[in-house]
Short mmCIF file of C-alpha atoms in Angstrom, two decimals:
data_model
loop_
_atom_site.label_atom_id
_atom_site.label_comp_id
_atom_site.label_asym_id
_atom_site.label_seq_id
_atom_site.Cartn_x
_atom_site.Cartn_y
_atom_site.Cartn_z
CA MET A 1 85.77 60.16 86.04
CA LYS A 2 83.97 59.64 89.32
CA ARG A 3 85.43 60.36 92.71
CA GLY A 4 87.40 57.43 94.07
CA SER A 5 87.93 55.85 90.65
CA THR A 6 91.38 54.54 89.75
CA TYR A 7 92.96 53.00 86.68
CA THR A 8 96.40 51.90 85.56
CA VAL A 9 97.82 52.61 82.11
CA CYS A 10 101.21 52.26 80.43
CA LEU A 11 102.91 55.48 79.33
CA THR A 12 102.60 54.72 75.64
CA ASN A 13 101.34 57.41 73.26
CA GLU A 14 97.82 56.06 73.72
CA GLY A 15 98.21 55.99 77.50
CA VAL A 16 99.49 59.57 77.60
CA ASP A 17 96.58 60.66 75.40
CA ARG A 18 94.09 58.98 77.74
CA ILE A 19 95.58 60.69 80.81
CA SER A 20 95.64 64.02 78.96
CA GLU A 21 91.97 63.72 77.99
CA ASP A 22 90.99 62.88 81.57
CA VAL A 23 92.97 65.84 82.89
CA ARG A 24 91.21 68.15 80.42
CA GLU A 25 87.82 66.77 81.47
CA PHE A 26 88.78 67.14 85.14
CA LEU A 27 89.81 70.78 84.68
CA ASP A 28 86.73 71.53 82.57
CA ALA A 29 84.56 70.59 85.54
CA GLY A 30 86.16 73.30 87.68
CA ASP A 31 85.84 77.07 87.72
CA LEU A 32 88.76 78.03 85.47
CA ASP A 33 88.85 80.54 82.65
CA ARG A 34 90.01 79.31 79.26
CA HIS A 35 93.58 80.67 79.50
CA ASP A 36 94.25 79.14 82.92
CA LEU A 37 92.68 75.85 81.86
CA ILE A 38 94.81 75.49 78.73
CA THR A 39 97.98 76.52 80.59
CA LEU A 40 97.45 73.96 83.36
CA TRP A 41 96.40 71.24 80.97
CA LEU A 42 99.49 71.66 78.79
CA GLU A 43 101.78 71.84 81.82
CA PHE A 44 100.35 68.61 83.21
CA GLU A 45 100.51 66.87 79.82
CA THR A 46 104.14 67.96 79.37
CA ALA A 47 104.99 66.53 82.79
CA ILE A 48 103.43 63.16 81.86
CA ILE A 49 105.45 63.12 78.64
CA GLN A 50 108.59 63.78 80.71
CA PHE A 51 107.72 60.75 82.85
CA LYS A 52 107.40 58.67 79.68
CA GLU A 53 110.76 59.81 78.30
CA ARG A 54 112.49 59.23 81.63
CA PHE A 55 111.06 55.82 82.58
CA GLY A 56 110.03 54.38 79.19
CA ASP A 57 106.68 53.76 77.48
CA GLN A 58 106.15 50.42 79.25
CA THR A 59 106.15 52.06 82.69
CA GLU A 60 102.79 51.93 84.42
CA ALA A 61 101.09 55.05 85.74
CA VAL A 62 98.27 54.90 88.28
CA VAL A 63 95.66 57.63 87.86
CA VAL A 64 93.51 58.39 90.91
CA PHE A 65 90.52 60.71 91.28
CA SER A 66 89.86 61.59 94.93
CA ARG A 67 88.96 64.41 97.32
CA LEU A 68 91.05 66.22 99.93
CA PHE A 69 88.98 68.21 102.45
CA GLY A 70 86.15 68.30 99.93
CA THR A 71 88.31 69.51 97.03
CA PRO A 72 88.48 67.20 93.97
CA GLN A 73 92.01 66.06 93.13
CA LEU A 74 93.64 64.15 90.29
CA LEU A 75 96.85 62.22 91.02
CA VAL A 76 99.23 60.38 88.69
CA ARG A 77 101.62 57.96 90.40
CA VAL A 78 104.71 56.57 88.72
CA ALA A 79 107.01 54.19 90.63
CA GLY A 80 110.76 54.67 90.29
CA GLU A 81 113.63 56.92 91.26
CA ARG A 82 112.86 60.51 92.25
CA TYR A 83 112.22 62.62 89.15
CA ASN A 84 110.43 65.99 89.19
CA PRO A 85 109.12 66.73 85.66
CA LEU A 86 107.96 70.22 86.69
CA LYS A 87 111.54 71.50 86.87
CA ILE A 88 112.44 70.71 83.28
CA ALA A 89 110.95 73.62 81.40
CA GLN A 90 112.97 76.42 83.00
CA PRO A 91 115.67 77.05 85.66
CA ASP A 92 114.61 76.33 89.23
CA GLU A 93 114.51 79.92 90.47
CA TRP A 94 112.16 81.00 87.70
CA GLN A 95 110.08 77.87 88.06
CA GLU A 96 109.29 78.89 91.64
CA ILE A 97 108.47 82.50 90.74
CA ILE A 98 106.24 81.58 87.81
CA ARG A 99 104.39 78.90 89.72
CA SER A 100 103.87 81.20 92.71
CA ILE A 101 101.70 83.57 90.67
CA ALA A 102 99.21 80.90 89.63
CA GLU A 103 96.17 80.17 91.75
CA ARG A 104 96.29 76.47 90.80
CA HIS A 105 99.19 74.49 89.47
CA PRO A 106 100.43 70.89 89.37
CA VAL A 107 102.30 69.76 92.48
CA PHE A 108 105.07 67.16 92.65
CA ALA A 109 105.82 64.87 95.60
CA TYR A 110 107.96 61.77 96.12
CA ARG A 111 106.81 59.26 98.73
CA GLY A 112 107.54 55.59 99.25
CA GLY A 113 109.52 55.20 96.03
CA THR A 114 106.69 56.73 93.96
CA ASN A 115 106.64 59.98 91.98
CA ILE A 116 103.28 61.69 92.52
CA LEU A 117 101.93 64.45 90.27
CA SER A 118 98.68 66.04 91.46
CA ILE A 119 96.37 68.94 90.74
CA ALA A 120 93.35 70.26 92.62
CA GLN A 121 90.16 71.34 90.91
CA LYS A 122 89.02 74.90 91.42
CA ARG A 123 85.47 74.69 92.69
CA LEU A 124 82.57 76.43 91.04
CA ARG A 125 81.59 79.39 93.19
CA LEU A 126 80.20 82.87 92.92
CA SER A 127 82.67 85.58 91.93
CA SER A 128 84.17 87.73 94.68
CA ILE A 129 82.24 90.79 93.51
CA THR A 130 78.94 88.88 93.55
CA GLN A 131 79.61 87.57 97.06
CA ILE A 132 80.44 91.06 98.34
CA LEU A 133 77.34 92.58 96.74
CA LEU A 134 75.15 89.86 98.26
CA ALA A 135 76.74 90.48 101.66
CA VAL A 136 76.04 94.22 101.39
CA VAL A 137 72.43 93.68 100.31
CA LEU A 138 71.82 91.10 103.03
CA GLY A 139 73.48 93.37 105.60
CA ILE A 140 71.26 96.30 104.66
CA LEU A 141 68.18 94.05 104.85
CA VAL A 142 69.09 92.68 108.28
CA ALA A 143 69.92 96.18 109.50
CA TRP A 144 66.52 97.46 108.33
CA LEU A 145 64.72 94.58 110.01
CA GLY A 146 66.63 95.28 113.22
CA VAL A 147 65.80 98.98 113.20
CA THR A 148 62.15 98.22 112.40
CA PHE A 149 61.41 95.40 114.84
CA LEU A 150 64.10 95.46 117.57
CA PRO A 151 64.43 98.02 120.36
CA GLU A 152 67.65 99.98 120.58
CA SER A 153 68.75 98.13 123.72
CA THR A 154 68.50 94.77 121.92
CA ARG A 155 70.49 96.07 118.95
CA ALA A 156 73.17 97.37 121.31
CA MET A 157 73.30 94.00 123.05
CA LEU A 158 73.66 92.17 119.71
CA TYR A 159 76.43 94.53 118.65
CA GLU A 160 78.40 94.16 121.88
CA SER A 161 77.95 90.41 122.31
CA VAL A 162 77.92 89.16 118.69
CA PHE A 163 79.01 91.57 115.97
CA ASP A 164 81.89 93.31 117.76
CA PRO A 165 83.52 90.04 118.99
CA LEU A 166 83.21 88.51 115.50
CA PHE A 167 84.80 91.62 113.98
CA ASP A 168 87.69 91.43 116.44
CA LEU A 169 88.07 87.70 115.82
CA PHE A 170 88.38 88.10 112.05
CA THR A 171 90.81 91.03 112.18
CA GLY A 172 92.85 89.26 114.86
CA MET A 173 93.12 86.06 112.81
CA LEU A 174 94.01 88.05 109.70
CA SER A 175 96.74 90.00 111.49
CA GLY A 176 98.04 86.84 113.15
CA LEU A 177 98.50 85.09 109.81
CA ALA A 178 99.58 88.15 107.80
CA GLY A 179 102.82 88.77 109.70
CA PRO A 180 104.30 85.28 109.17
CA LEU A 181 102.98 85.28 105.59
CA VAL A 182 104.78 88.53 104.75
CA PHE A 183 107.98 87.23 106.39
CA THR A 184 108.07 83.93 104.50
CA SER A 185 106.96 85.53 101.24
CA VAL A 186 109.67 88.21 101.38
CA ALA A 187 112.42 85.86 102.59
CA TRP A 188 111.54 83.34 99.89
CA GLY A 189 111.42 86.12 97.30
CA VAL A 190 114.85 87.46 98.32
CA CYS A 191 116.33 84.03 97.60
CA GLY A 192 114.85 84.18 94.09
CA ILE A 193 115.96 87.77 93.58
CA GLY A 194 119.45 86.81 94.72
CA ASN A 195 119.52 84.22 91.96
CA THR A 196 118.31 86.93 89.56
CA ALA A 197 121.11 89.24 90.64
CA ALA A 198 123.55 86.46 89.86
CA LEU A 199 122.59 86.97 86.21
CA GLY A 200 124.72 90.11 86.39
CA ARG A 201 123.92 93.23 84.42
CA SER A 202 120.62 91.89 83.09
CA GLY A 203 119.25 91.01 86.52
CA THR A 204 120.33 94.35 87.98
CA ALA A 205 118.74 96.25 85.08
CA PHE A 206 115.37 94.58 85.55
CA LEU A 207 115.37 94.92 89.33
CA GLY A 208 116.30 98.60 89.14
CA ARG A 209 113.74 99.30 86.46
CA PHE A 210 110.86 97.72 88.37
CA ALA A 211 111.80 99.39 91.66
CA LEU A 212 112.14 102.83 90.02
CA SER A 213 108.75 102.41 88.34
CA VAL A 214 107.04 101.67 91.66
CA VAL A 215 108.76 104.55 93.49
CA THR A 216 107.86 106.97 90.68
CA SER A 217 104.20 105.96 90.90
CA ALA A 218 104.18 106.47 94.68
CA VAL A 219 105.76 109.93 94.48
CA LEU A 220 103.48 111.15 91.68
CA THR A 221 100.39 109.86 93.49
CA LEU A 222 101.39 111.63 96.71
CA LEU A 223 101.93 114.91 94.86
CA VAL A 224 98.53 114.67 93.18
CA CYS A 225 96.49 113.40 96.13
CA ILE A 226 97.81 115.29 99.18
CA PRO A 227 95.93 118.49 98.13
CA LEU A 228 92.77 116.37 97.72
CA PHE A 229 93.16 114.77 101.18
CA PRO A 230 94.70 117.51 103.37
CA PRO A 231 95.51 116.84 107.04
CA ASN A 232 92.61 117.11 109.45
CA GLU A 233 92.45 120.53 111.10
CA GLY A 234 93.34 120.43 114.77
CA LEU A 235 94.97 117.00 114.38
CA VAL A 236 98.08 117.99 112.46
CA SER A 237 100.98 116.94 114.63
CA GLY A 238 103.44 119.28 113.00
CA GLU A 239 105.03 120.76 116.11
CA SER A 240 107.83 118.21 116.28
CA ASN A 241 111.13 118.57 114.45
CA LEU A 242 111.07 117.01 110.97
CA LEU A 243 114.64 115.77 111.16
CA SER A 244 114.07 114.01 114.47
CA ASP A 245 110.86 112.49 113.09
CA LEU A 246 112.74 111.14 110.07
CA VAL A 247 115.51 109.72 112.25
CA GLU A 248 112.86 108.07 114.42
CA LEU A 249 111.20 106.69 111.28
CA VAL A 250 114.44 105.14 110.02
CA LEU A 251 115.33 103.70 113.42
CA GLY A 252 111.79 102.36 113.70
CA LEU A 253 112.46 100.12 110.69
CA ILE A 254 115.10 98.19 112.65
CA PRO A 255 113.64 95.43 114.87
CA MET A 256 115.01 95.25 118.42
CA ASN A 257 114.51 91.48 118.53
CA MET A 258 113.02 88.64 116.48
CA ILE A 259 109.68 88.49 118.31
CA ASN A 260 108.38 92.05 118.76
CA PRO A 261 107.65 92.76 115.06
CA PHE A 262 105.23 89.81 114.94
CA VAL A 263 103.65 90.59 118.33
CA GLU A 264 103.15 94.28 117.51
CA GLY A 265 102.21 93.72 113.87
CA ASN A 266 105.00 96.07 112.71
CA THR A 267 105.28 94.88 109.16
CA SER A 268 108.03 97.30 108.13
CA GLN A 269 110.23 95.59 110.71
CA ILE A 270 109.01 92.17 109.56
CA ILE A 271 110.03 93.04 105.98
CA VAL A 272 113.48 94.21 107.11
CA LEU A 273 113.88 91.04 109.17
CA ALA A 274 112.82 88.89 106.21
CA ILE A 275 115.22 90.65 103.84
CA CYS A 276 118.11 90.12 106.26
CA THR A 277 117.14 86.46 106.67
CA GLY A 278 117.01 85.93 102.91
CA ILE A 279 120.36 87.64 102.33
CA ALA A 280 121.99 85.63 105.12
CA SER A 281 120.65 82.44 103.58
CA LEU A 282 122.12 83.39 100.20
CA VAL A 283 125.50 84.25 101.72
CA LEU A 284 125.67 80.93 103.57
CA SER A 285 124.66 79.16 100.36
CA GLU A 286 124.55 75.36 100.59
CA ARG A 287 124.80 75.37 104.38
CA THR A 288 121.28 76.78 104.55
CA ARG A 289 119.72 74.91 101.64
CA ARG A 290 117.30 73.08 103.93
CA VAL A 291 116.37 76.35 105.64
CA ARG A 292 115.46 77.90 102.29
CA GLN A 293 113.42 74.83 101.44
CA ALA A 294 111.62 75.07 104.79
CA ILE A 295 110.85 78.76 104.24
CA GLY A 296 109.36 77.95 100.85
CA GLU A 297 107.20 75.16 102.26
CA ILE A 298 106.01 77.29 105.20
CA ASN A 299 105.21 80.06 102.73
CA GLU A 300 102.95 77.65 100.82
CA ILE A 301 101.16 76.76 104.07
CA MET A 302 100.67 80.40 105.05
CA MET A 303 99.31 81.32 101.62
CA PHE A 304 96.86 78.42 101.81
CA LEU A 305 95.66 79.51 105.27
CA ILE A 306 95.21 83.13 104.19
CA GLU A 307 93.29 82.02 101.11
CA GLN A 308 90.92 79.95 103.25
CA LEU A 309 90.45 82.74 105.81
CA CYS A 310 89.66 85.28 103.11
CA ARG A 311 86.71 83.19 102.03
CA LEU A 312 85.04 84.63 105.14
CA ILE A 313 85.32 88.18 103.82
CA PRO A 314 81.67 88.40 102.67
CA GLY A 315 80.62 87.55 106.24
CA PHE A 316 83.02 90.19 107.54
CA VAL A 317 81.49 92.79 105.19
CA PHE A 318 77.99 91.75 106.33
CA ILE A 319 78.95 92.35 109.97
CA VAL A 320 80.37 95.79 109.23
CA VAL A 321 77.35 96.86 107.16
CA VAL A 322 74.91 95.88 109.90
CA SER A 323 77.01 97.51 112.63
CA GLN A 324 77.43 100.79 110.77
CA ALA A 325 73.80 100.87 109.71
CA TRP A 326 72.66 100.53 113.32
CA SER A 327 75.12 103.21 114.42
CA GLY A 328 73.93 105.60 111.69
CA THR A 329 77.30 105.89 109.93
CA LEU A 330 76.64 103.70 106.89
CA ALA A 331 75.62 106.63 104.70
CA ASP A 332 78.98 108.31 105.35
CA LEU A 333 80.70 105.58 103.31
CA GLY A 334 79.18 107.13 100.19
CA THR A 335 82.26 109.35 100.05
CA ALA A 336 84.28 106.27 99.06
CA TRP A 337 83.49 107.03 95.40
CA LEU A 338 86.35 109.54 95.38
CA PRO A 339 89.25 107.10 96.05
CA PHE A 340 87.64 104.60 93.66
CA VAL A 341 87.59 107.11 90.78
CA LEU A 342 91.05 108.43 91.64
CA ILE A 343 92.66 104.99 91.59
CA VAL A 344 91.14 104.10 88.21
CA VAL A 345 91.99 107.45 86.62
CA LEU A 346 95.52 107.65 88.03
CA GLY A 347 96.16 104.02 87.07
CA PHE A 348 95.33 104.50 83.41
CA VAL A 349 97.08 107.90 83.33
CA ARG A 350 100.17 106.09 84.64
CA VAL A 351 99.82 103.56 81.82
CA ALA A 352 99.53 106.37 79.27
CA LEU A 353 102.65 108.07 80.64
CA GLN A 354 104.58 104.79 80.41
CA PHE A 355 103.50 104.34 76.78
CA VAL A 356 104.64 107.86 75.91
CA PHE A 357 107.94 107.44 77.77
CA GLU A 358 108.83 104.16 76.05
CA SER A 359 107.74 105.53 72.67
CA VAL A 360 109.90 108.67 72.93
CA ARG A 361 112.88 107.00 74.60
CA GLY A 362 112.90 104.02 72.26
CA ARG A 363 111.88 105.96 69.15
CA VAL A 364 109.00 103.61 68.54
CA SER A 365 105.58 104.46 67.16
CA LEU A 366 103.15 105.06 70.03
CA ALA A 367 100.36 103.46 68.00
CA LYS A 368 102.50 100.33 67.52
CA LEU A 369 103.12 99.96 71.26
CA VAL A 370 99.45 100.45 72.14
CA ARG A 371 98.21 97.99 69.51
CA ALA A 372 100.79 95.39 70.57
CA CYS A 373 99.92 95.57 74.29
CA LEU A 374 96.15 96.13 74.00
CA PRO A 375 95.05 92.45 73.96
CA VAL A 376 96.85 91.72 77.23
CA THR A 377 95.53 94.96 78.76
CA ILE A 378 91.97 93.91 77.92
CA LEU A 379 92.59 90.38 79.22
CA GLY A 380 93.75 91.78 82.56
CA LEU A 381 90.72 94.06 82.68
CA THR A 382 88.33 91.15 82.17
CA THR A 383 89.99 88.48 84.32
CA ALA A 384 91.82 90.36 87.12
CA SER A 385 94.34 87.52 86.91
CA SER A 386 98.06 88.02 86.28
CA SER A 387 98.44 84.27 85.75
CA ALA A 388 95.83 84.42 82.96
CA CYS A 389 97.84 87.22 81.34
CA PHE A 390 101.20 85.48 81.70
CA SER A 391 101.32 83.66 78.35
CA GLY A 392 100.00 86.74 76.54
CA MET A 393 102.66 88.92 78.15
CA VAL A 394 105.41 86.52 77.07
CA SER A 395 104.19 86.28 73.46
CA THR A 396 103.68 90.05 73.22
CA CYS A 397 107.20 90.82 74.41
CA THR A 398 108.89 88.21 72.22
CA ASP A 399 106.79 88.25 69.04
CA LYS A 400 105.50 91.83 68.86
CA LEU A 401 108.06 93.88 70.80
CA GLY A 402 111.14 91.90 69.73
CA VAL A 403 112.57 91.22 73.22
CA GLU A 404 114.91 88.23 73.34
CA LYS A 405 113.34 85.13 74.90
CA GLU A 406 116.08 84.85 77.53
CA GLN A 407 115.21 88.33 78.82
CA VAL A 408 111.47 87.64 78.75
CA SER A 409 111.84 84.29 80.54
CA PHE A 410 112.86 85.99 83.78
CA GLY A 411 111.76 89.60 83.19
CA ILE A 412 108.03 88.85 82.92
CA PRO A 413 107.63 86.63 86.02
CA LEU A 414 109.84 88.97 88.05
CA GLY A 415 107.79 91.94 86.84
CA ILE A 416 104.51 90.30 87.81
CA VAL A 417 105.83 89.87 91.34
CA LEU A 418 107.62 93.22 91.81
CA CYS A 419 106.37 95.76 89.26
CA LYS A 420 103.19 96.80 91.11
CA THR A 421 103.04 100.36 89.77
CA THR A 422 99.26 100.65 90.03
CA THR A 423 98.99 98.66 93.23
CA VAL A 424 101.14 101.30 94.95
CA ILE A 425 98.74 103.98 93.65
CA GLU A 426 95.86 102.04 95.19
CA ILE A 427 97.61 101.81 98.58
CA VAL A 428 98.58 105.51 98.68
CA VAL A 429 95.08 106.71 97.78
CA PHE A 430 93.43 104.31 100.24
CA LEU A 431 95.64 105.46 103.12
CA LEU A 432 95.17 109.16 102.37
CA PHE A 433 91.40 108.72 102.19
CA CYS A 434 91.31 106.78 105.46
CA MET A 435 93.52 109.36 107.16
CA ARG A 436 91.02 112.05 106.25
CA TYR A 437 87.88 110.00 106.85
CA TYR A 438 88.84 108.60 110.26
CA GLY A 439 90.47 111.78 111.55
CA VAL A 440 94.05 110.55 111.84
CA GLY A 441 96.70 113.17 112.59
CA ALA A 442 99.39 113.58 109.93
CA ASN A 443 102.54 115.65 109.44
CA ALA A 444 105.40 115.61 106.93
CA ALA A 445 107.00 112.57 108.56
CA TRP A 446 103.66 110.70 108.39
CA TYR A 447 103.45 111.32 104.63
CA ILE A 448 107.03 110.13 104.12
CA HIS A 449 106.24 107.06 106.22
CA LEU A 450 103.17 106.49 104.04
CA GLY A 451 105.30 106.61 100.89
CA VAL A 452 107.88 104.16 102.27
CA VAL A 453 105.23 101.75 103.55
CA SER A 454 103.29 101.88 100.27
CA VAL A 455 106.35 101.04 98.18
CA LEU A 456 107.42 98.22 100.49
CA TYR A 457 103.97 96.67 100.71
CA SER A 458 103.21 96.92 97.01
CA MET A 459 106.35 94.93 96.20
CA VAL A 460 105.88 92.25 98.87
CA ILE A 461 102.15 91.54 98.65
CA PRO A 462 101.95 87.73 98.43
CA PRO A 463 100.63 86.55 95.02
CA VAL A 464 97.70 84.65 96.49
CA PRO A 465 93.98 85.42 96.74
CA GLY A 466 93.58 87.43 99.95
CA GLY A 467 97.26 88.39 100.15
CA ALA A 468 96.54 92.07 99.52
CA ILE A 469 93.69 92.08 102.04
CA ALA A 470 95.92 90.54 104.70
CA CYS A 471 98.52 93.24 104.07
CA PHE A 472 95.90 95.99 104.28
CA GLY A 473 95.14 94.97 107.85
CA LEU A 474 98.80 95.38 108.80
CA ILE A 475 99.18 98.66 106.89
CA LEU A 476 96.22 100.18 108.72
CA ALA A 477 97.68 99.23 112.09
CA GLU A 478 101.10 100.64 111.21
CA MET A 479 99.68 103.96 109.97
CA GLY A 480 97.38 104.41 112.98
CA ILE A 481 94.13 103.93 111.04
CA PRO A 482 91.20 102.13 112.77
CA ALA A 483 90.61 98.49 111.81
CA GLN A 484 87.04 99.38 110.80
CA ALA A 485 88.50 100.68 107.54
CA LEU A 486 89.41 97.12 106.51
CA ALA A 487 85.89 96.23 105.35
CA LEU A 488 85.71 99.29 103.10
CA LEU A 489 89.16 98.69 101.66
CA THR A 490 88.40 95.02 101.10
CA THR A 491 85.25 95.82 99.14
CA LEU A 492 86.95 98.47 97.01
CA ASP A 493 90.01 96.27 96.42
CA ILE A 494 87.91 93.40 95.05
CA VAL A 495 86.12 95.75 92.64
CA LEU A 496 89.30 97.61 91.64
CA ASP A 497 91.33 94.43 91.12
CA TYR A 498 90.32 94.28 87.45
CA ALA A 499 91.60 97.77 86.60
CA VAL A 500 94.70 97.45 88.82
CA THR A 501 95.71 94.11 87.28
CA SER A 502 95.21 95.47 83.76
CA CYS A 503 97.43 98.48 84.43
CA ASP A 504 100.10 96.48 86.28
CA VAL A 505 100.56 93.88 83.53
CA THR A 506 100.66 96.55 80.82
CA ILE A 507 103.30 98.65 82.59
CA GLY A 508 105.18 95.44 83.39
CA MET A 509 105.49 94.58 79.69
CA LEU A 510 106.65 98.10 78.84
CA ASN A 511 109.28 98.00 81.60
CA VAL A 512 110.57 94.66 80.31
CA LEU A 513 110.88 96.25 76.87
CA GLY A 514 112.67 99.30 78.29
CA ALA A 515 115.15 97.27 80.33
CA ALA A 516 115.89 94.89 77.47
CA LYS A 517 116.33 97.76 75.01
CA ARG A 518 118.84 99.41 77.35
CA LEU A 519 120.78 96.13 77.37
CA GLY A 520 120.67 95.92 73.57
CA ARG A 521 118.63 92.71 73.70
CA VAL A 522 115.77 93.78 71.40
CA ASP A 523 115.19 93.01 67.73
CA GLU A 524 114.72 96.58 66.45
CA ALA A 525 113.28 95.52 63.09
CA ARG A 526 110.54 93.47 64.76
CA LEU A 527 109.89 96.18 67.34
CA LYS A 528 109.46 98.99 64.80
CA ASP A 529 107.53 96.99 62.21
CA PRO A 530 104.06 98.65 62.23
CA ASN A 531 102.46 95.51 60.83
CA ASN A 532 103.85 93.23 63.53
CA VAL A 533 100.96 93.58 65.99
#
């Protein structure tokens, strides 16, 4: 269908088929992998069928193909009473969590007596890795041309009047958006977690399991990596009393007012403030229903803005490469191979330990667990997309591992959001490397602060492209690391995303199995059947 074209069709079987075929064609024209495409297509088709069953097969639907800010959109309009077909498949709280992890999903609106179902097309564009590599190559080329043909005074002028202001502008915009994004994301998530806790013993078991898994990863990573990244000599601020430092650290988590955490970029305080806001909203229940709705809608806006801003990251990397090349420090970044290797190795070692733990604790064949989870592990490694792995994670847990569907229906989406066991490894290693590389002073309290910050951030990183990068900017500021580290971390994060996603989804499935088995909600015969893989 061409842009601007419109047609009207009755919601008969033939009409539904026509809309479904056009939706498939519309999604095919975008940049979606096969798993995401099929998931979105089926979700949209199911919603149209729900319209048909609610309003009857003689109801007319208007299908519109248009553009919004240059992005192709498909809309289906059905006149009648308000009816949201996207909230039929599962309970509302899980609907929000599941839909929040997808990069694209159908959206429902009701305006002027008309139900509107829409979906935006993901544009064809170069992959993030390709864009970063092109930015690095172009930056090196421009830097070489500058060194070859421009005098040093001209290069200094360009740095001071162009590159440095652009660097400050990008990091300032990122920090300005990241604080509100973290607040709305955490507050909105607390509302969902509160609904999870209402499930009683099951909800508590899953929450505790995911949190313990993340904390364990952080502690093990610190124990392994501190000897590899010791404090800088002469900068170790170890003269102060450890107890007083810890008390100061705890008190520093409590915001003095509602404004300072956002002005100062203190994200630990922002997280505490968001948690308190979410809990208060749950306690007040229906009296704050509109507030919760507003937080969710603002969260959508903030995620959209961050996603758009992060499209500028290749330009940001280009600026940093040129600046460091002209200052003679570009070659020093070659040492970044160490954190890269460490994160990959520790991530897959963590996966192996989880396999062994679940095998021994559950008395299940290790080979059976590995063979059952391997397809999803490989999918995560090739797509770097938790949403692409979602359906595979659900089918693996229910069909191959024997977990009851009720447990899987909320355990998997909750695990994708909270069980960031390899993400926390990435954050810890990054911060330790930057501490050493940029000469930041560190003592025992600093390392404890690092562990707390890493756990908090790993569990609240917004599930949106660029969410992790936005959080990195705030983490660096809180840990006293120069903002120049952001370009390096951004580049490594984009490359490492494939391995990190693969490890996170694998450990997530194993934790769902462990929690469900503890609750006695696993089909043991299916789980231990060596042929059921």
